[in-house]
CSV table of C-alpha atoms and ligand atoms in Angstrom, one decimal:
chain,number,residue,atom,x,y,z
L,1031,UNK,CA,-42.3,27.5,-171.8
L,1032,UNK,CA,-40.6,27.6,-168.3
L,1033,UNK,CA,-40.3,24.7,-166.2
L,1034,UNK,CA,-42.5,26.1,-163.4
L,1035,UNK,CA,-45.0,28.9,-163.9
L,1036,UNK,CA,-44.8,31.2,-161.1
L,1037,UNK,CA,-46.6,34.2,-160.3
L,1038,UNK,CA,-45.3,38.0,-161.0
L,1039,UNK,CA,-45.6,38.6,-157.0
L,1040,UNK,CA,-43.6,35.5,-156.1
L,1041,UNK,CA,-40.8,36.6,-158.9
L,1042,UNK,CA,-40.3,39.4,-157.3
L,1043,UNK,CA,-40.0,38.0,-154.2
L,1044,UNK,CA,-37.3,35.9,-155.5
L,1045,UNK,CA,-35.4,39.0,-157.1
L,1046,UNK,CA,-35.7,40.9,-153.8
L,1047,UNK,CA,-34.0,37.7,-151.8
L,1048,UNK,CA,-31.3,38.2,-154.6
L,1049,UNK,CA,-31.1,42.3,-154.8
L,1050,UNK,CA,-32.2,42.9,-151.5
L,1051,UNK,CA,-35.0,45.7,-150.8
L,1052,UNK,CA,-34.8,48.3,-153.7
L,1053,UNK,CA,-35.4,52.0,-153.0
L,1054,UNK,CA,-35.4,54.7,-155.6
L,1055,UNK,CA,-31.7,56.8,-156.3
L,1056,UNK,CA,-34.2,59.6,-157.7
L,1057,UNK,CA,-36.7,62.4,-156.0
L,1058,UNK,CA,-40.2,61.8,-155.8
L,1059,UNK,CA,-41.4,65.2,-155.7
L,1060,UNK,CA,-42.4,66.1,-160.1
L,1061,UNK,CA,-40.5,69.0,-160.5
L,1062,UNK,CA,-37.3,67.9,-158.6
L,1063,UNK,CA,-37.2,65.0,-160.7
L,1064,UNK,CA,-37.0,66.6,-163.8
L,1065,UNK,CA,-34.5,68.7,-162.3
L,1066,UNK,CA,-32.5,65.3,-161.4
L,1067,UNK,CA,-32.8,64.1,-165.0
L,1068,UNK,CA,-31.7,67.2,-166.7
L,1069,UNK,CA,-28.5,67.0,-164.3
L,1070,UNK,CA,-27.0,64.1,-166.6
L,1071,UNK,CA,-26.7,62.8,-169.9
L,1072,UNK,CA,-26.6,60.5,-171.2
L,1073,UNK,CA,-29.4,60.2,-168.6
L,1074,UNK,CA,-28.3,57.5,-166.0
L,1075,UNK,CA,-28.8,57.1,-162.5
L,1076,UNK,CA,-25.1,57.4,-161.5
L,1077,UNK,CA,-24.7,60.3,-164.0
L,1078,UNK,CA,-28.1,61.8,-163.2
L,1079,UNK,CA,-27.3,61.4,-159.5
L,1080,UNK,CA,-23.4,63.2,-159.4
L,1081,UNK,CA,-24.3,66.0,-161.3
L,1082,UNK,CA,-27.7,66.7,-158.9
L,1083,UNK,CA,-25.2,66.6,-156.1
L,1084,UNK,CA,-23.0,68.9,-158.0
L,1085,UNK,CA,-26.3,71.1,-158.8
L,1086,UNK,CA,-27.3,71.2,-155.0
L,1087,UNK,CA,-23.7,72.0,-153.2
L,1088,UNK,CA,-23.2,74.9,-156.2
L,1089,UNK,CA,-26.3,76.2,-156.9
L,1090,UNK,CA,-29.3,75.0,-155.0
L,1091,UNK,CA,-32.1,73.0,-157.2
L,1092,UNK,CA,-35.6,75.5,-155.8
L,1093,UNK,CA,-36.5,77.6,-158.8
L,1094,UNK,CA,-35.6,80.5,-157.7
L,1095,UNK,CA,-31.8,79.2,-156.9
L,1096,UNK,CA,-31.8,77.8,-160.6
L,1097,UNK,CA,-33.2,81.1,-162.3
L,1098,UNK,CA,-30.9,82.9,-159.9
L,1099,UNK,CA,-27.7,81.5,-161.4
L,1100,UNK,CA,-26.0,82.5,-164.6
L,1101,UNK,CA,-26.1,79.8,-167.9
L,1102,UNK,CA,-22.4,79.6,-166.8
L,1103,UNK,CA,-22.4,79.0,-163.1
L,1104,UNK,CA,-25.0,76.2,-163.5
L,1105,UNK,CA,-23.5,74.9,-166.8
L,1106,UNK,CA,-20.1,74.5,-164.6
L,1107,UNK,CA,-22.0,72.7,-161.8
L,1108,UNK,CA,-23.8,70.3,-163.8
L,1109,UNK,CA,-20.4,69.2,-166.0
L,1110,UNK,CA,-19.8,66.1,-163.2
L,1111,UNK,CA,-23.2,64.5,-165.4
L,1112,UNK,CA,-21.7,64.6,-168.4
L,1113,UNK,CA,-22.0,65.7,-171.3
L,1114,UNK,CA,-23.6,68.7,-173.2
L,1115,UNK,CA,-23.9,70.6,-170.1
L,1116,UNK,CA,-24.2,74.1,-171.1
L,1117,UNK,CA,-27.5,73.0,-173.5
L,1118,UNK,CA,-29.1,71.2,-169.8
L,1119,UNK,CA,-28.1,74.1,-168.2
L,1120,UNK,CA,-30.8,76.3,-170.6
L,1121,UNK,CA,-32.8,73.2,-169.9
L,1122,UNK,CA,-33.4,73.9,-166.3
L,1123,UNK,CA,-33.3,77.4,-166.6
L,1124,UNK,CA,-36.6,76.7,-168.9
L,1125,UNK,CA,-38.0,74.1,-166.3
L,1126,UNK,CA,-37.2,76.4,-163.2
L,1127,UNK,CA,-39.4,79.5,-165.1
L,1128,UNK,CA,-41.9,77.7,-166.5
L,1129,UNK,CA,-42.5,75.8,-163.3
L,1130,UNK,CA,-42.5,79.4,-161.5
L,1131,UNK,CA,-44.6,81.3,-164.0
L,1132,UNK,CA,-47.1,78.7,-165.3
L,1133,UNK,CA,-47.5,76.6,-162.1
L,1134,UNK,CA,-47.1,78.8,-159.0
L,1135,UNK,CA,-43.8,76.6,-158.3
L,1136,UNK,CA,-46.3,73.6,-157.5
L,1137,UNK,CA,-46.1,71.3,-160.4
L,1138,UNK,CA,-47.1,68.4,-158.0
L,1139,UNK,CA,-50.1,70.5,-157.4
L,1140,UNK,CA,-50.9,70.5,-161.4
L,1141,UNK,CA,-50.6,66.8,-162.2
L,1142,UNK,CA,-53.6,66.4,-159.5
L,1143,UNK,CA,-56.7,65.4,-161.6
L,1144,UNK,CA,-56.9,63.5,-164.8
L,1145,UNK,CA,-54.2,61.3,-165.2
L,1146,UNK,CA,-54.8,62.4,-169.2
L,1147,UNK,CA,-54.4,66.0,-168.4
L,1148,UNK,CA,-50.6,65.5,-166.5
L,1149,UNK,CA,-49.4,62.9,-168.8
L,1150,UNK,CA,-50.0,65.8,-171.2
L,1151,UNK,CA,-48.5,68.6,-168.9
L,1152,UNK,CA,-45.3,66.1,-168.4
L,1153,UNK,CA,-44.7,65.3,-171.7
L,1154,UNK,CA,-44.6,69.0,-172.7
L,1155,UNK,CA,-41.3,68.9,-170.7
L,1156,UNK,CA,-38.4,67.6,-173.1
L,1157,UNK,CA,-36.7,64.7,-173.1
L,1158,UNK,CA,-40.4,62.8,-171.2
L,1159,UNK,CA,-42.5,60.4,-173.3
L,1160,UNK,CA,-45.0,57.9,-171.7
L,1161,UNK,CA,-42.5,56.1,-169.7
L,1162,UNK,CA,-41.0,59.1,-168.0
L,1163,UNK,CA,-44.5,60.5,-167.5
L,1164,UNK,CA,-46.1,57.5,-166.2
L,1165,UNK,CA,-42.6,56.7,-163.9
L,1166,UNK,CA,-42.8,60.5,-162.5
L,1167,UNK,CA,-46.7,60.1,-161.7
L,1168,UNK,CA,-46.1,56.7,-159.4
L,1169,UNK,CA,-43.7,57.4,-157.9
L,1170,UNK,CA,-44.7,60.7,-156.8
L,1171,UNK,CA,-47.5,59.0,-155.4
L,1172,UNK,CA,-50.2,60.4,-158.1
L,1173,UNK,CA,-51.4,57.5,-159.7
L,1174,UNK,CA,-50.5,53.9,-159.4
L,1175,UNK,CA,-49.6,53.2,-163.3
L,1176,UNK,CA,-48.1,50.0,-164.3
L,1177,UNK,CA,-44.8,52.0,-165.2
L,1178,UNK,CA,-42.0,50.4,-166.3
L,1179,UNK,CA,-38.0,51.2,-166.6
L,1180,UNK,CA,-37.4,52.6,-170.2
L,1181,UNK,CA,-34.5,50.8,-170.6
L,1182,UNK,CA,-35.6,47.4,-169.6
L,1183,UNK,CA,-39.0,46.9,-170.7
L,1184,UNK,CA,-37.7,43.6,-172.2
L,1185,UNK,CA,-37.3,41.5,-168.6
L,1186,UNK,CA,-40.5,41.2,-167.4
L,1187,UNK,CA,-41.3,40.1,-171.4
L,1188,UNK,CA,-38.6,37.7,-171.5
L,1189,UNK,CA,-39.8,35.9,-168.2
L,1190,UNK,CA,-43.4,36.2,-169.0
L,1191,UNK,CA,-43.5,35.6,-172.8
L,1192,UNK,CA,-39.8,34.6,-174.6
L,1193,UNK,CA,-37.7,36.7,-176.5
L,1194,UNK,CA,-39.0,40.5,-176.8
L,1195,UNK,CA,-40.7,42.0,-179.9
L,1196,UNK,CA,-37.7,44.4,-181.7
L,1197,UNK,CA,-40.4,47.3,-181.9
L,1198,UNK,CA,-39.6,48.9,-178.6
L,1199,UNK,CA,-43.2,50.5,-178.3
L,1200,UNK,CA,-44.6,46.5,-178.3
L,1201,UNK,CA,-42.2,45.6,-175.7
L,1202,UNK,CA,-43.0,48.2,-173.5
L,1203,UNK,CA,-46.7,47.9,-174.1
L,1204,UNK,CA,-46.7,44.0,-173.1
L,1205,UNK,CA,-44.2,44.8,-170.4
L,1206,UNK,CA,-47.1,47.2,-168.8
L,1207,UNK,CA,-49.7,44.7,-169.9
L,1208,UNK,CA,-48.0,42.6,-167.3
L,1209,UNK,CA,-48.1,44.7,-164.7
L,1210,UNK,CA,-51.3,45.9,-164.9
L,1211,UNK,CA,-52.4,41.9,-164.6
L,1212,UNK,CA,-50.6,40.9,-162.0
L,1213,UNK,CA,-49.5,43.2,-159.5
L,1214,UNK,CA,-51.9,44.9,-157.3
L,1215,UNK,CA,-52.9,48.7,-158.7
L,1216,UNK,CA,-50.8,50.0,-155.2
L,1217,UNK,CA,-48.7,52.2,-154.6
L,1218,UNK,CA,-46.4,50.1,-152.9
L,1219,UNK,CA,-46.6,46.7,-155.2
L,1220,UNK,CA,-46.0,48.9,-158.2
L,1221,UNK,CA,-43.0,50.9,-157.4
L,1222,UNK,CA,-41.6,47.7,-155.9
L,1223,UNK,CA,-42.1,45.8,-159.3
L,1224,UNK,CA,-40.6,49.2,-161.2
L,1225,UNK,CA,-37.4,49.0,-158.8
L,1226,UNK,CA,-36.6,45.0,-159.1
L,1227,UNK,CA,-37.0,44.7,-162.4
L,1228,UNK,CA,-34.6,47.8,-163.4
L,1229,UNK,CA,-31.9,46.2,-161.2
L,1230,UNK,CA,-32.5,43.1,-162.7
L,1231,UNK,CA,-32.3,44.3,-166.0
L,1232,UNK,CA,-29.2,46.3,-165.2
L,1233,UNK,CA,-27.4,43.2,-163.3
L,1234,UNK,CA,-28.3,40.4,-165.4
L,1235,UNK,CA,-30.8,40.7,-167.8
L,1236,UNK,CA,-29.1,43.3,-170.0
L,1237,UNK,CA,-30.8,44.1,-173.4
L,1238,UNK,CA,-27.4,42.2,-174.7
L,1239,UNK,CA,-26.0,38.9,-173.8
L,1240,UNK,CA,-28.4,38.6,-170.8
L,1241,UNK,CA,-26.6,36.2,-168.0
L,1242,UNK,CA,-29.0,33.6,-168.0
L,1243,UNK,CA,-26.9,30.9,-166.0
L,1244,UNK,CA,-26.9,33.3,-162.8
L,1245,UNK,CA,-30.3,34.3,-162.5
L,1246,UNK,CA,-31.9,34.0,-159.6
L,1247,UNK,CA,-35.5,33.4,-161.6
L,1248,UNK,CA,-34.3,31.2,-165.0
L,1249,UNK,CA,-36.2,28.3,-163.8
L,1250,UNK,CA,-39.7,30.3,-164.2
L,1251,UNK,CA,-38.2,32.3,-167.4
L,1252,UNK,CA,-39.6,31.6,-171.0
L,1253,UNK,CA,-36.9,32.9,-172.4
L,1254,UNK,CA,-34.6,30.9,-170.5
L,1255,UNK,CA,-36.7,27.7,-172.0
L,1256,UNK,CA,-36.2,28.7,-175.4
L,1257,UNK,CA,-39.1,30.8,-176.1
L,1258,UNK,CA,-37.9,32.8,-179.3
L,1259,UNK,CA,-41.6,33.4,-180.2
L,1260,UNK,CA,-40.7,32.7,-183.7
L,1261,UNK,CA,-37.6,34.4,-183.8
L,1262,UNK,CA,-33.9,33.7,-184.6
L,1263,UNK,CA,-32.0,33.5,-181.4
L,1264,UNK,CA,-30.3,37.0,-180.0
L,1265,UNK,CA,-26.9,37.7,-181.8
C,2053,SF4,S1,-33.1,33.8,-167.4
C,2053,SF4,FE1,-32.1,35.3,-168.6
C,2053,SF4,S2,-33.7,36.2,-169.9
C,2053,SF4,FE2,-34.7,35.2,-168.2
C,2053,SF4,S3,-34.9,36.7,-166.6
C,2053,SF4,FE3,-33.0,35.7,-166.2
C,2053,SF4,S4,-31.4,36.9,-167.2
C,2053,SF4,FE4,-33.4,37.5,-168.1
């Protein structure tokens, strides 16, 4: 177990002395996210983010601008995200109706009520499962769920508990478990926590070959002790 036990809030305090103050590279607003994540793939911030640029100087990301274009206008202005851009293309052309025809062009305005009922409506979208569902309803202000990065479930796990569990779905589960515990059901506390630890996981404590020795937060880490949890050590 880690030398000193320290609490989740003071953790992040110590990852925000080393990051600095973290603010999302994303929109907030439901349906413009969706629009950001369907602008790169493999989805990535960076990726995401140049071809949403590319999307808003070329074409214009309102519904209207995106059902306006033709598949090969928008598939050309999405290309800086990568790949398969003429199959995102079709992608948003499906968002921008359906968000036109089945919610008035308010999705936000749908996902008000049960948080059930727009974890439901969200997932119908493709390419969102729980995370993405649960990442687009904080931060859009809608609920303040314990979400956590889908691709680094595994830090707040490592620090808390050892070595993470190789079923991702665990992972993620006791990564949110976390969360829910110990930071305060806030707006503000939870998107903080969602923002440090992705940076943290994409600096230094990388699914692979995390870099232990300059982590700002080793000392509190059970990992970093030798917590395996039973296992054999990561290749
Ligand atoms: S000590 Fe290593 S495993 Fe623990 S949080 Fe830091 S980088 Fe991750």
């Amino acid at each position: 177990m880690p030398r000193t036990p320290l609490a989740l809030p003071q953790l992040l305090e110590r990852l925000e002395d080393f990051y600095g103050r973290q603010e999302p590279c994303w929109p907030t607003d439901p349906y413009l996210f969706l629009v950001w994540w369907y602008c790169g793939y493999p989805a990535s911030d960076a990726r995401c983010s140049r071809g949403w640029e590319s999307l808003e100087r070329e074409i214009g990301t309102k519904p209207r601008e995106v059902l306006a274009a033709t598949p090969r206008d928008l598939a050309k202005a999405l290309k800086p995200g990568g790949m398969v851009a003429e199959l995102r293309a079709l992608r948003l052309k499906e968002l921008a109706a359906r968000v036109k025809d089945q919610f008035g062009e308010d999705l936000r305005g749908a996902l008000v009520g049960s948080i059930a009922q727009a974890r439901k409506i969200l997932k119908t979208f493709p390419s969102i499962a729980d995370p993405g569902a649960d990442r687009i309803l904080l931060f859009a202000g809608l609920a303040p769920l314990p979400a956590v990065a889908s691709n680094c479930p595994h830090v707040l796990v490592r620090i808390r508990r050892g070595l993470e569990r190789e079923n991702y779905g665990v992972t993620y589960k006791e990564a949110q478990q976390s969360i829910a515990e110990e930071v305060p059901e806030k707006f503000d506390a939870r998107i903080r926590a969602y923002l440090l630890l992705k940076r943290h996981g994409q600096e230094l404590c990388k699914s692979k070959n995390p870099k232990c020795e300059q982590c700002p937060v080793r000392s509190y880490c059970a990992f970093f002790a030798g917590s395996l949890r039973g296992r054999a050590p990561v290749p």
